[in-house]
Amino acid sequence: MIKRIVILGGGTAGWMAAAQMAKSWAGKGIEVTVIDSSAIGTVGVGEGSTPNMVQFLAELGVAESDWMSACNATYKNGITFRNWSSVPGYASYFHPFYSDFDTEVEARFCCNTRLRRNGVAVEAHPDRFFMTGELARRRLSPKARVAMTQSTNYSYHFDATLFGQFLKRKALGFGARHMDARVEQVLLNARGEIGSLLLAGGEQIIADLFVDCSGFRSLLMRQALKVPYQSFADHLLNDAAVTLATPMDRGDIPSETVSTALKHGWAWRIPLVSRFGNGYVYSSAHSSAEQAEEELRGHLGIGVDAEVKVNHLKMELGRLQQNWVKNCVAIGLAQGFVEPLEATALHFVGKSVLDFIDAFEQADFTDRFRAIYNDRTASAFDRIRDYILLHYRSNSRSDSDYWRDARDAGSSSDSLRRIIACWMRGGDLEQEVAEQDIGKYYSATSWHCLLAGVGVLPERTRCRTPRPEEQVIDLALRRRQIEQSAALFKTHRESLGV
Ligand SMILES: Cc1cc2nc3c(=O)[nH]c(=O)nc-3n(C[C@H](O)[C@H](O)[C@H](O)COP(=O)(O)OP(=O)(O)OC[C@H]3O[C@@H](n4cnc5c(N)ncnc54)[C@H](O)[C@@H]3O)c2cc1C
């Protein structure tokens, strides 16, 4: 019987886990305690999310009106990728969260990219097809002014520190306990499980189940239980980041993340009510921290001597071989990290927490059950890594060694090789994604958006004129539909009430 659960770590992952667990098991005699160290602090980044966060907060019973203003949060319609491609006409594309307004169009977009890959001169840039891209371009929120049967998929940006504090209040409200203390030593019992945590003051904390949310340190899983770690460093070169905030625009607040490729990596721009969060993720083998900071400042138009608070971080990309070992499960950076490009880390935290609660409710703590959970989590990590990796594989920049190295780094998984081969031979990518059963990580449309968005397509001038039956979509009509639909949505500030 599991009665005492200790979560080591009070970063976003620790408090997301604590809030959801304390809510799920309130009144069931299960005690949830979070131990963290204010002296160590949290990673302090992680401000963009995916639609999965909408579901996670709904499961927690948290209303947008409650948490968004507390966390300076904004709405996110998707991500614009700038300068990832040097193909003329493909300098930028938008990776949308899909909406009901786009349902019919998704199939037509995929059909057009296939025709184009087979040498037919049809439009295949994703930005001409999807509605949420227009919401982002006009800085509109994903909330309509009028009641509608269709809805849009969306997510949020938020201040990571405030979000952690909000979740902490929720968790404590649901009955979780909190101790601010540094764990000095992890003691194993005779079965090789985690027995107890020895705190700096000498107190020993015993529990039946431990959740490792200790961030990149992975104190319980990697350090104490010696769970092997599979590095992604051969594939993904970025291992450092520099961050700084800039003031928010006076006009309307953007409703998208922007990811701009720079010389040795890429920079994010995340709009919050109070500020922009900016960061440059780069490869330390290609750029020093000083060069990266200078480049980020230049990108943002901030002089090298201007006084701003700058934060330099190191990051390790990879994943644990097993996420749940003996009486310990890892969640958050302690379980692994792909990189922030598609803001999937908190998506993964939310999913891991809900999956674990589900597994816990089944109370089947056998090795077979753990193995199923571990395999599922490892596959999710690897397939998300593949999608991120494809951004680098498909880049056509040649202005630095970094971009050439990033294109060729490591070998692709079988799954990714099949995706690329199918695209290049003009095959049915929707079918390929379905056959591999990987649409649950990234949909076929997302794979199409990425490859078509950076222009991995035959040049239009070299393609033949489409036959009438190949004109599957009237894009002038689609443009009018997008504009008419977008006009029904609130401005971002109106929606946020700021
Ligand atoms: C550059 C960068 C950008 C990112 N951007 C995004 C993004 O846009 N979207 C997204 O979803 N994710 C993003 N992430 C990932 C995201 O930041 C993390 O997934 C998220 O913050 C969760 O972190 P965590 O709670 O696992 O770890 P941390 O925030 O590092 O928390 C670790 C906790 O463990 C505690 N701890 C550690 N050791 C001890 C000890 N000995 N004793 C007591 N306590 C201890 C610390 O005090 C802290 O409370 C980004 C990450 C990086 C590096």
Coordinates of C-alpha atoms and ligand atoms in Angstrom, one line a residue:
M1 CA 0.0 0.0 0.0
I2 CA 1.4 3.4 -1.0
K3 CA 0.6 5.9 1.7
R4 CA 3.4 8.4 1.5
I5 CA 4.7 10.0 -1.7
V6 CA 7.6 12.4 -1.7
I7 CA 8.3 14.6 -4.7
L8 CA 11.9 15.9 -4.8
G9 CA 11.9 19.2 -6.5
G10 CA 9.6 22.3 -6.6
G11 CA 10.1 23.5 -10.2
T12 CA 7.2 23.5 -12.6
A13 CA 7.4 19.7 -12.9
G14 CA 7.3 19.2 -9.2
W15 CA 4.3 21.4 -8.6
M16 CA 2.4 20.2 -11.6
A17 CA 2.9 16.6 -10.3
A18 CA 2.0 17.7 -6.7
A19 CA -1.1 19.6 -7.6
Q20 CA -2.5 16.8 -9.8
M21 CA -1.6 14.0 -7.4
A22 CA -2.9 15.8 -4.3
K23 CA -6.2 16.6 -6.2
S24 CA -6.6 13.0 -7.4
W25 CA -5.9 11.4 -4.0
A26 CA -7.4 14.0 -1.7
G27 CA -9.3 12.2 1.1
K28 CA -7.9 8.8 0.1
G29 CA -5.2 8.7 2.9
I30 CA -2.3 9.3 0.6
E31 CA 0.1 12.0 1.7
V32 CA 2.0 14.0 -0.9
T33 CA 5.0 16.0 0.2
V34 CA 7.2 18.3 -1.9
I35 CA 10.8 18.8 -0.8
D36 CA 12.7 21.6 -2.6
S37 CA 15.5 23.9 -1.9
S38 CA 15.0 27.7 -2.3
A39 CA 18.9 27.9 -2.1
I40 CA 19.2 25.8 -5.2
G41 CA 16.2 27.4 -7.0
T42 CA 14.6 26.3 -10.3
V43 CA 15.7 26.4 -13.9
G44 CA 13.6 29.5 -14.4
V45 CA 12.6 29.0 -18.0
G46 CA 9.8 27.1 -19.8
E47 CA 7.3 29.7 -20.7
G48 CA 5.7 28.3 -23.9
S49 CA 3.4 25.3 -24.0
T50 CA 1.2 23.1 -26.2
P51 CA -2.6 22.5 -26.2
N52 CA -2.0 19.7 -23.8
M53 CA -1.6 22.3 -21.1
V54 CA -5.2 23.4 -21.6
Q55 CA -6.3 19.9 -20.9
F56 CA -3.9 19.5 -17.9
L57 CA -5.3 22.7 -16.2
A58 CA -8.9 21.7 -17.0
E59 CA -8.2 18.3 -15.3
L60 CA -6.9 20.2 -12.3
G61 CA -10.1 22.2 -12.3
V62 CA -8.4 25.5 -12.8
A63 CA -10.2 28.3 -14.7
E64 CA -8.3 30.5 -17.1
S65 CA -9.8 33.5 -15.4
D66 CA -8.0 32.4 -12.2
W67 CA -4.6 31.5 -13.3
M68 CA -3.8 33.5 -16.4
S69 CA -3.8 36.9 -14.7
A70 CA -1.8 35.5 -11.8
C71 CA 0.9 34.3 -14.2
N72 CA 1.0 37.2 -16.8
A73 CA -0.2 34.5 -19.3
T74 CA -1.1 35.1 -22.9
Y75 CA -2.7 32.9 -25.6
K76 CA -0.7 31.0 -28.1
N77 CA -2.0 30.1 -31.6
G78 CA 1.2 28.4 -32.7
I79 CA 4.8 29.1 -33.6
T80 CA 6.3 31.1 -36.5
F81 CA 9.7 29.7 -37.7
R82 CA 11.8 32.4 -39.3
N83 CA 15.0 32.0 -41.3
W84 CA 15.2 28.3 -41.0
S85 CA 15.3 28.0 -44.8
S86 CA 17.2 29.8 -47.5
V87 CA 14.8 28.6 -50.2
P88 CA 13.2 31.7 -51.9
G89 CA 9.6 32.2 -50.7
Y90 CA 10.2 30.0 -47.6
A91 CA 11.9 32.4 -45.2
S92 CA 9.1 31.9 -42.7
Y93 CA 6.2 29.5 -41.9
F94 CA 3.7 29.1 -39.2
H95 CA 3.2 25.8 -37.3
P96 CA -0.4 26.1 -36.3
F97 CA -2.5 24.6 -33.6
Y98 CA -5.4 23.3 -35.7
S99 CA -8.9 24.5 -35.4
D100 CA -12.3 23.2 -36.6
F101 CA -12.1 25.9 -39.2
D102 CA -9.2 24.0 -40.8
T103 CA -10.5 20.5 -40.7
E104 CA -11.5 20.2 -44.4
V105 CA -8.4 22.2 -45.5
E106 CA -5.9 19.9 -43.7
A107 CA -6.6 17.1 -46.2
R108 CA -6.4 19.5 -49.2
F109 CA -3.1 21.0 -47.9
C110 CA -1.6 17.5 -47.6
C111 CA -2.9 16.6 -51.1
N112 CA -1.3 19.8 -52.5
T113 CA 2.1 19.0 -51.0
R114 CA 1.9 15.5 -52.5
L115 CA 1.0 16.9 -55.9
R116 CA 3.9 19.3 -55.7
R117 CA 6.3 16.6 -54.6
N118 CA 5.2 14.8 -57.7
G119 CA 6.0 17.7 -60.0
V120 CA 2.7 19.6 -60.2
A121 CA 2.8 23.4 -59.9
V122 CA 0.3 23.8 -57.0
E123 CA 0.6 26.0 -53.9
A124 CA 2.1 24.1 -50.9
H125 CA 3.1 26.7 -48.4
P126 CA 1.2 26.0 -45.2
D127 CA 0.6 29.7 -44.4
R128 CA -1.9 29.9 -47.3
F129 CA -4.2 27.2 -45.8
F130 CA -4.6 27.5 -42.0
M131 CA -6.8 29.9 -40.0
T132 CA -4.8 30.1 -36.7
G133 CA -1.8 31.5 -38.6
E134 CA -4.0 34.5 -39.5
L135 CA -5.1 34.9 -35.9
A136 CA -1.4 35.1 -35.0
R137 CA -0.5 37.5 -37.8
R138 CA -3.3 39.9 -36.6
R139 CA -2.4 39.4 -32.9
L140 CA -5.8 38.0 -32.2
S141 CA -6.8 35.6 -29.4
P142 CA -8.1 32.1 -30.1
K143 CA -11.4 33.2 -28.4
A144 CA -14.3 34.3 -30.7
R145 CA -16.5 37.3 -30.0
V146 CA -19.6 35.4 -30.7
A147 CA -20.8 31.9 -29.8
M148 CA -19.7 29.4 -32.4
T149 CA -20.0 25.7 -33.0
Q150 CA -16.4 25.5 -34.2
S151 CA -13.5 26.0 -31.8
T152 CA -9.8 26.6 -32.1
N153 CA -7.0 24.6 -30.5
Y154 CA -4.7 26.8 -28.6
S155 CA -2.2 27.0 -25.8
Y156 CA -0.5 29.5 -23.5
H157 CA 2.6 31.4 -22.7
F158 CA 3.3 32.3 -19.0
D159 CA 5.8 33.5 -16.5
A160 CA 7.5 30.3 -15.3
T161 CA 8.2 31.5 -11.8
L162 CA 4.6 32.8 -11.3
F163 CA 3.2 29.6 -12.8
G164 CA 5.2 27.5 -10.3
Q165 CA 3.9 29.7 -7.4
F166 CA 0.3 29.4 -8.7
L167 CA 0.6 25.6 -8.9
K168 CA 2.2 25.5 -5.5
R169 CA -0.8 27.3 -4.0
K170 CA -3.2 24.9 -5.7
A171 CA -1.2 21.9 -4.5
L172 CA -1.2 23.1 -0.9
G173 CA -4.9 23.8 -1.3
F174 CA -5.5 20.2 -2.3
G175 CA -3.6 19.1 0.9
A176 CA 0.0 18.6 -0.3
R177 CA 2.8 19.4 2.2
H178 CA 6.0 21.4 1.5
M179 CA 9.4 21.4 3.0
D180 CA 12.1 23.8 2.0
A181 CA 15.3 21.8 2.6
R182 CA 18.3 20.6 0.7
V183 CA 18.6 16.8 0.2
E184 CA 22.2 15.9 1.1
Q185 CA 22.1 12.2 0.6
V186 CA 19.8 9.6 -0.9
L187 CA 19.8 6.3 1.1
L188 CA 19.0 3.0 -0.6
N189 CA 17.3 0.1 1.3
A190 CA 18.3 -3.5 1.2
R191 CA 16.2 -4.1 -2.0
G192 CA 18.1 -1.3 -3.8
E193 CA 15.1 0.9 -3.7
I194 CA 15.1 4.5 -2.5
G195 CA 14.8 4.1 1.3
S196 CA 15.0 7.7 2.5
L197 CA 16.3 11.2 1.9
L198 CA 18.7 12.7 4.3
L199 CA 18.1 16.5 4.7
A200 CA 20.8 19.1 5.4
G201 CA 19.5 19.5 9.0
G202 CA 19.9 15.8 9.6
E203 CA 16.2 14.8 9.3
Q204 CA 15.5 11.6 7.4
I205 CA 12.5 11.5 5.2
I206 CA 10.9 8.1 4.4
A207 CA 8.3 7.4 1.8
D208 CA 6.7 4.5 -0.1
L209 CA 7.1 6.2 -3.5
F210 CA 9.5 8.9 -4.6
V211 CA 9.0 11.2 -7.6
D212 CA 12.2 12.6 -9.0
C213 CA 11.6 16.2 -10.1
S214 CA 15.1 17.4 -9.2
G215 CA 15.7 18.8 -12.7
F216 CA 18.9 18.2 -14.7
R217 CA 20.5 16.9 -11.5
S218 CA 18.2 13.8 -11.6
L219 CA 19.3 13.1 -8.1
L220 CA 17.2 10.0 -7.5
M221 CA 17.2 8.3 -10.9
R222 CA 20.6 9.0 -12.4
Q223 CA 22.6 9.7 -9.3
A224 CA 21.2 7.3 -6.7
L225 CA 19.6 4.5 -8.7
K226 CA 22.2 4.8 -11.6
V227 CA 19.5 4.6 -14.2
P228 CA 21.3 4.7 -17.6
Y229 CA 20.8 7.9 -19.7
Q230 CA 20.6 8.0 -23.4
S231 CA 22.1 11.2 -24.7
F232 CA 20.7 12.9 -27.8
A233 CA 23.9 15.0 -28.1
D234 CA 25.0 13.1 -31.3
H235 CA 21.8 14.2 -33.0
L236 CA 21.0 17.6 -31.5
L237 CA 23.9 19.9 -31.1
N238 CA 22.5 22.6 -28.8
D239 CA 23.6 22.4 -25.2
A240 CA 23.4 26.0 -23.9
A241 CA 21.1 29.0 -23.8
V242 CA 21.2 32.6 -22.9
T243 CA 18.0 34.4 -21.9
L244 CA 16.9 38.0 -21.3
A245 CA 13.6 39.9 -21.1
T246 CA 12.5 42.9 -23.2
P247 CA 9.5 45.2 -22.7
M248 CA 6.1 44.3 -24.3
D249 CA 4.9 46.3 -27.2
R250 CA 2.4 49.2 -26.5
G251 CA -0.1 47.9 -29.1
D252 CA -1.7 44.5 -29.1
I253 CA 0.2 41.5 -27.6
P254 CA 1.3 38.9 -30.1
S255 CA -0.4 35.5 -29.8
E256 CA 2.4 33.3 -31.1
T257 CA 5.9 32.2 -30.2
V258 CA 8.5 33.2 -32.8
S259 CA 11.5 31.0 -33.3
T260 CA 14.2 32.7 -35.4
A261 CA 17.3 30.8 -36.7
L262 CA 20.5 32.6 -35.8
K263 CA 24.1 31.8 -36.6
H264 CA 24.7 29.0 -34.1
G265 CA 21.2 28.0 -33.1
W266 CA 17.8 29.7 -32.8
A267 CA 16.2 32.4 -30.6
W268 CA 12.7 32.3 -29.1
R269 CA 10.5 35.3 -28.5
I270 CA 7.6 34.6 -26.1
P271 CA 5.0 37.3 -25.4
L272 CA 3.7 37.7 -21.8
V273 CA 1.4 40.4 -20.6
S274 CA 4.3 42.1 -18.8
R275 CA 7.3 41.5 -21.1
F276 CA 8.8 39.4 -23.9
G277 CA 10.8 36.4 -22.8
N278 CA 13.8 35.9 -25.2
G279 CA 16.4 33.2 -25.3
Y280 CA 19.0 31.9 -27.7
V281 CA 19.6 28.2 -27.7
Y282 CA 23.0 27.4 -29.2
S283 CA 25.8 24.9 -29.5
S284 CA 28.7 25.6 -27.2
A285 CA 31.0 23.8 -29.6
H286 CA 30.2 26.5 -32.2
S287 CA 29.8 29.6 -30.1
S288 CA 31.1 30.9 -26.8
A289 CA 28.6 32.2 -24.2
E290 CA 29.9 35.8 -24.9
Q291 CA 29.4 35.5 -28.6
A292 CA 25.9 34.0 -28.1
E293 CA 24.9 36.9 -25.7
E294 CA 26.3 39.4 -28.2
E295 CA 24.4 37.8 -31.0
L296 CA 21.1 37.7 -29.0
R297 CA 21.5 41.4 -28.0
G298 CA 22.1 42.3 -31.7
H299 CA 19.0 40.3 -32.8
L300 CA 16.9 42.1 -30.2
G301 CA 18.5 45.5 -30.9
I302 CA 20.0 45.8 -27.4
G303 CA 23.5 47.4 -27.2
V304 CA 26.3 45.2 -25.8
D305 CA 26.7 47.6 -22.9
A306 CA 23.0 48.1 -22.2
E307 CA 22.2 47.0 -18.6
V308 CA 19.8 44.0 -18.7
K309 CA 19.5 40.9 -16.6
V310 CA 21.1 38.1 -18.6
N311 CA 20.9 34.4 -17.6
H312 CA 23.3 31.8 -19.1
L313 CA 22.2 28.1 -18.9
K314 CA 23.6 24.7 -19.8
M315 CA 21.3 21.9 -20.9
E316 CA 21.7 18.2 -21.4
L317 CA 19.6 16.6 -24.1
G318 CA 18.6 13.0 -23.8
R319 CA 16.4 10.7 -21.7
L320 CA 16.5 8.1 -19.0
Q321 CA 16.4 4.6 -20.3
Q322 CA 13.6 3.9 -17.8
N323 CA 11.3 6.5 -16.2
W324 CA 9.9 4.3 -13.5
V325 CA 12.4 2.1 -11.6
K326 CA 11.5 0.3 -8.3
N327 CA 9.8 2.8 -6.1
C328 CA 10.8 5.9 -8.0
V329 CA 9.4 7.7 -11.1
A330 CA 11.0 10.6 -12.8
I331 CA 9.1 13.7 -14.1
G332 CA 10.4 16.8 -15.8
L333 CA 14.0 17.6 -16.6
A334 CA 15.0 14.7 -14.3
Q335 CA 13.5 12.3 -16.9
G336 CA 15.1 14.0 -19.9
F337 CA 14.9 16.9 -22.2
V338 CA 14.7 17.1 -26.0
E339 CA 15.2 20.9 -26.4
P340 CA 12.7 23.8 -26.3
L341 CA 12.1 24.2 -30.0
E342 CA 8.5 23.1 -30.0
A343 CA 7.9 23.7 -26.3
T344 CA 7.2 20.1 -25.6
A345 CA 8.8 19.7 -22.2
L346 CA 5.8 20.8 -20.1
H347 CA 3.6 19.0 -22.5
F348 CA 5.6 15.9 -21.5
V349 CA 5.4 16.7 -17.8
G350 CA 1.6 17.0 -18.0
K351 CA 1.3 13.8 -19.9
S352 CA 3.7 11.9 -17.6
V353 CA 1.8 13.1 -14.5
L354 CA -1.6 12.1 -15.8
D355 CA -0.3 8.7 -17.2
F356 CA 1.4 8.0 -13.9
I357 CA -1.8 8.8 -11.9
D358 CA -3.7 6.5 -14.3
A359 CA -1.1 3.7 -13.8
F360 CA -1.2 4.2 -10.0
E361 CA -5.0 3.9 -9.9
Q362 CA -4.6 0.5 -11.5
A363 CA -2.3 -0.4 -8.6
D364 CA -0.5 -2.9 -10.7
F365 CA 3.1 -2.2 -9.6
T366 CA 4.6 -5.3 -11.3
D367 CA 7.8 -5.3 -13.4
R368 CA 5.6 -6.0 -16.5
F369 CA 3.5 -3.0 -15.8
R370 CA 6.5 -0.7 -15.3
A371 CA 8.0 -2.0 -18.5
I372 CA 4.9 -1.0 -20.5
Y373 CA 5.0 2.5 -18.9
N374 CA 8.7 2.8 -19.6
D375 CA 8.4 1.7 -23.2
R376 CA 5.6 4.1 -23.9
T377 CA 7.5 7.0 -22.3
A378 CA 10.7 6.2 -24.2
S379 CA 8.9 6.0 -27.5
A380 CA 7.2 9.3 -26.9
F381 CA 10.6 10.9 -26.2
D382 CA 12.2 9.4 -29.2
R383 CA 9.5 10.3 -31.7
I384 CA 9.3 13.9 -30.3
R385 CA 13.1 14.0 -30.7
D386 CA 12.7 12.9 -34.4
Y387 CA 10.2 15.7 -35.1
I388 CA 12.6 18.3 -33.5
L389 CA 15.6 16.7 -35.4
L390 CA 13.8 17.1 -38.7
H391 CA 13.9 20.9 -38.3
Y392 CA 17.7 20.7 -38.4
R393 CA 17.9 17.9 -41.0
S394 CA 15.7 20.0 -43.3
N395 CA 17.4 23.3 -42.8
S396 CA 18.9 24.8 -46.0
R397 CA 21.2 27.4 -44.4
S398 CA 24.8 27.3 -45.3
D399 CA 26.0 30.5 -43.6
S400 CA 27.9 28.7 -40.8
D401 CA 29.5 25.4 -39.9
Y402 CA 26.8 25.1 -37.2
W403 CA 23.9 24.7 -39.7
R404 CA 25.9 22.3 -41.9
D405 CA 26.8 20.2 -38.8
A406 CA 23.3 20.3 -37.5
R407 CA 22.0 19.0 -40.8
D408 CA 24.3 16.0 -40.7
A409 CA 24.6 15.2 -37.0
G410 CA 24.1 11.6 -36.1
S411 CA 22.1 9.0 -37.9
S412 CA 18.3 9.2 -38.1
S413 CA 16.1 6.6 -36.4
D414 CA 14.4 4.1 -38.8
S415 CA 11.1 6.0 -38.1
L416 CA 12.5 9.3 -39.3
R417 CA 14.3 7.8 -42.2
R418 CA 11.0 6.4 -43.4
I419 CA 9.3 9.7 -43.0
I420 CA 12.0 11.5 -45.1
A421 CA 12.1 8.8 -47.7
C422 CA 8.3 8.9 -48.1
W423 CA 8.3 12.7 -48.5
M424 CA 11.2 12.6 -51.0
R425 CA 9.6 10.0 -53.2
G426 CA 6.3 11.8 -53.3
G427 CA 4.6 9.1 -51.2
D428 CA 1.5 9.3 -49.0
L429 CA 2.9 10.7 -45.8
E430 CA -0.5 10.6 -44.0
Q431 CA -0.5 6.8 -44.5
E432 CA 3.2 6.5 -43.4
V433 CA 2.4 8.4 -40.2
A434 CA -0.7 6.2 -39.6
E435 CA 1.3 3.0 -40.3
Q436 CA 4.0 4.0 -37.9
D437 CA 1.3 5.1 -35.3
I438 CA 3.2 8.2 -34.5
G439 CA 0.4 10.7 -35.2
K440 CA -0.3 10.8 -31.4
Y441 CA 3.1 12.7 -31.0
Y442 CA 2.9 14.9 -34.1
S443 CA 0.1 14.7 -36.6
A444 CA 0.6 14.0 -40.3
T445 CA -0.3 17.7 -40.9
S446 CA 2.5 18.8 -38.6
W447 CA 5.0 16.8 -40.5
H448 CA 3.7 18.3 -43.8
C449 CA 3.8 21.8 -42.4
L450 CA 7.4 21.4 -41.4
L451 CA 8.7 20.0 -44.6
A452 CA 6.6 22.1 -46.9
G453 CA 7.1 25.2 -44.6
V454 CA 10.9 25.2 -45.2
G455 CA 10.4 24.4 -48.9
V456 CA 11.6 20.8 -49.2
L457 CA 9.7 20.8 -52.5
P458 CA 10.5 20.9 -56.2
E459 CA 10.8 24.4 -57.5
R460 CA 7.4 25.6 -58.8
T461 CA 8.8 26.9 -62.1
R462 CA 10.0 23.4 -62.9
C463 CA 6.7 21.8 -62.3
R464 CA 3.9 21.2 -64.8
T465 CA 0.7 23.1 -64.9
P466 CA -2.0 21.3 -62.8
R467 CA -4.9 19.6 -64.7
P468 CA -8.4 20.9 -63.7
E469 CA -9.0 17.8 -61.4
E470 CA -5.7 18.6 -59.6
Q471 CA -7.0 22.0 -58.6
V472 CA -8.1 20.7 -55.2
I473 CA -8.5 24.0 -53.5
D474 CA -9.5 27.5 -54.6
L475 CA -7.0 29.5 -52.6
A476 CA -8.5 32.9 -53.3
L477 CA -11.8 31.6 -51.8
R478 CA -9.8 30.1 -48.9
R479 CA -8.2 33.5 -48.3
R480 CA -11.6 35.1 -48.0
Q481 CA -12.8 32.4 -45.7
I482 CA -9.8 32.9 -43.4
E483 CA -10.2 36.6 -43.3
Q484 CA -14.0 36.4 -42.6
S485 CA -13.4 33.8 -39.8
A486 CA -10.5 35.8 -38.3
A487 CA -12.7 38.9 -38.1
L488 CA -14.9 37.0 -35.6
F489 CA -12.1 36.7 -33.0
K490 CA -11.3 39.1 -30.1
T491 CA -8.1 41.1 -30.0
H492 CA -5.6 39.6 -27.7
R493 CA -5.7 42.4 -25.1
E494 CA -9.6 42.3 -25.2
S495 CA -9.5 38.6 -24.5
L496 CA -7.0 39.0 -21.7
G497 CA -8.7 42.1 -20.2
V498 CA -5.4 44.1 -20.1
Ligands
LIG1 C1 16.6 27.0 -22.3 C2 15.4 26.3 -21.9 C3 14.2 26.7 -22.5 C4 13.0 26.0 -22.2 N1 11.8 26.4 -22.7 C5 10.7 25.7 -22.6 C6 9.5 26.0 -23.1 O1 9.3 27.0 -23.8 N2 8.4 25.2 -22.9 C7 8.5 24.1 -22.2 O2 7.5 23.3 -22.1 N3 9.6 23.7 -21.6 C8 10.7 24.5 -21.7 N4 11.9 24.1 -21.1 C9 11.9 23.1 -20.1 C10 11.2 23.6 -18.8 O3 12.0 24.7 -18.3 C11 11.2 22.5 -17.8 O4 10.6 21.3 -18.3 C12 10.4 22.9 -16.6 O5 10.8 24.1 -16.1 C13 10.4 21.9 -15.5 O6 11.7 21.9 -14.8 P1 11.8 20.9 -13.6 O7 10.8 21.3 -12.6 O8 11.9 19.5 -14.1 O9 13.3 21.3 -13.1 P2 13.8 22.6 -12.2 O10 13.0 23.8 -12.5 O11 15.3 22.7 -12.4 O12 13.4 22.2 -10.7 C14 14.3 21.3 -10.0 C15 13.9 21.4 -8.5 O13 14.6 20.4 -7.8 C16 15.1 21.1 -6.6 N5 16.3 20.4 -6.2 C17 17.4 20.0 -7.0 N6 18.3 19.4 -6.2 C18 17.8 19.4 -4.9 C19 18.3 19.0 -3.6 N7 19.5 18.4 -3.5 N8 17.6 19.2 -2.6 C20 16.3 19.8 -2.6 N9 15.8 20.2 -3.8 C21 16.6 20.0 -4.9 C22 15.3 22.5 -7.0 O14 15.3 23.3 -5.9 C23 14.1 22.7 -7.9 O15 13.0 23.1 -7.0 C24 13.0 24.9 -21.3 C25 14.3 24.4 -20.8 C26 15.4 25.1 -21.1 C27 16.7 24.7 -20.5

